[in-house]
């Protein structure tokens, strides 16, 4: 089914605005994990990948090292590189649009783009979704960080557990299929098995690596 430009715009804006709201949780959790408001905002401005950002602040919040946090975040960011291959073929960005497209290549912009049946719709869906999420996500991150800074001890309000809850909300749609559930279960087993023997932050890195290998094996079949 081919959507008219107005339909693509509605789809892109609805997805973009709904996703951007998660930025409030990210900002609050980032501050609760020890980041400053500026640092929280920089993760959204520069990293701009919800799953990777929640992994970063989650590892830091659990007492993990900066290197473990970066490793966990990077593992989750690999999928965006795979999306970029698909997006490059779909919208064929040129010149300054190439680095801009790389920054905006996330789950939501890719999903809306590839759902369209013609080149014009794919380009419109990608750019509008990506820009909507980017602007909204950064604004909501700032709002969440300011809220997190003002409330004091995050444990009083349960924000110390918010990273896990928000991350689960982001990945929940991927658990509707058996393959996603199997990979998630494998990662959970690896993580829980290594918690007693490895420093904080490293179990999730190991679980992410195992999950990545398992996911790539399923894709190659």
mmCIF file of N, CA and C in Angstrom, residues 2 28 34 58-60 81 106 118 123 142 158 163 176 196 206 209 214:
data_model
loop_
_atom_site.group_PDB
_atom_site.id
_atom_site.type_symbol
_atom_site.label_atom_id
_atom_site.label_comp_id
_atom_site.label_asym_id
_atom_site.label_seq_id
_atom_site.Cartn_x
_atom_site.Cartn_y
_atom_site.Cartn_z
ATOM 1 N N UNK A 2 0.613 2.174 -0.907
ATOM 2 C CA UNK A 2 1.380 3.405 -1.008
ATOM 3 C C UNK A 2 0.676 4.523 -0.261
ATOM 4 N N UNK A 28 16.576 11.621 33.407
ATOM 5 C CA UNK A 28 16.492 11.423 34.855
ATOM 6 C C UNK A 28 17.412 10.302 35.317
ATOM 7 N N UNK A 34 24.879 9.427 38.059
ATOM 8 C CA UNK A 34 26.081 10.191 38.353
ATOM 9 C C UNK A 34 26.515 11.167 37.287
ATOM 10 N N UNK A 58 23.040 2.687 32.606
ATOM 11 C CA UNK A 58 22.726 1.550 33.462
ATOM 12 C C UNK A 58 23.971 0.928 34.058
ATOM 13 N N UNK A 59 25.013 0.761 33.230
ATOM 14 C CA UNK A 59 26.267 0.196 33.729
ATOM 15 C C UNK A 59 26.925 1.148 34.720
ATOM 16 N N UNK A 60 26.933 2.437 34.398
ATOM 17 C CA UNK A 60 27.507 3.418 35.325
ATOM 18 C C UNK A 60 26.738 3.444 36.641
ATOM 19 N N UNK A 81 24.729 0.393 12.559
ATOM 20 C CA UNK A 81 25.582 0.257 11.385
ATOM 21 C C UNK A 81 24.949 -0.639 10.335
ATOM 22 N N UNK A 106 18.359 5.317 13.233
ATOM 23 C CA UNK A 106 17.972 4.622 14.459
ATOM 24 C C UNK A 106 16.842 3.653 14.122
ATOM 25 N N UNK A 118 7.708 3.533 -2.036
ATOM 26 C CA UNK A 118 8.350 4.290 -3.114
ATOM 27 C C UNK A 118 9.488 5.123 -2.543
ATOM 28 N N UNK A 123 12.346 8.438 1.647
ATOM 29 C CA UNK A 123 13.142 9.609 2.047
ATOM 30 C C UNK A 123 12.387 10.476 3.049
ATOM 31 N N UNK A 142 16.889 16.820 28.311
ATOM 32 C CA UNK A 142 17.164 17.990 29.147
ATOM 33 C C UNK A 142 16.124 18.118 30.254
ATOM 34 N N UNK A 158 12.466 5.492 43.146
ATOM 35 C CA UNK A 158 12.619 4.309 42.319
ATOM 36 C C UNK A 158 13.365 4.534 41.028
ATOM 37 N N UNK A 163 16.315 2.643 34.724
ATOM 38 C CA UNK A 163 17.085 2.307 33.526
ATOM 39 C C UNK A 163 16.669 0.948 32.984
ATOM 40 N N UNK A 176 8.426 -10.179 20.657
ATOM 41 C CA UNK A 176 7.178 -10.800 20.214
ATOM 42 C C UNK A 176 7.429 -12.070 19.414
ATOM 43 N N UNK A 196 28.247 -12.960 39.859
ATOM 44 C CA UNK A 196 29.018 -13.231 41.087
ATOM 45 C C UNK A 196 30.529 -13.223 40.883
ATOM 46 N N UNK A 206 29.445 -9.066 28.398
ATOM 47 C CA UNK A 206 29.547 -10.449 27.934
ATOM 48 C C UNK A 206 28.218 -10.946 27.390
ATOM 49 N N UNK A 209 27.622 -9.466 23.994
ATOM 50 C CA UNK A 209 28.443 -10.095 22.961
ATOM 51 C C UNK A 209 27.866 -11.443 22.543
ATOM 52 N N UNK A 214 24.701 -14.671 18.641
ATOM 53 C CA UNK A 214 23.514 -15.503 18.408
ATOM 54 C C UNK A 214 22.591 -14.862 17.381
#
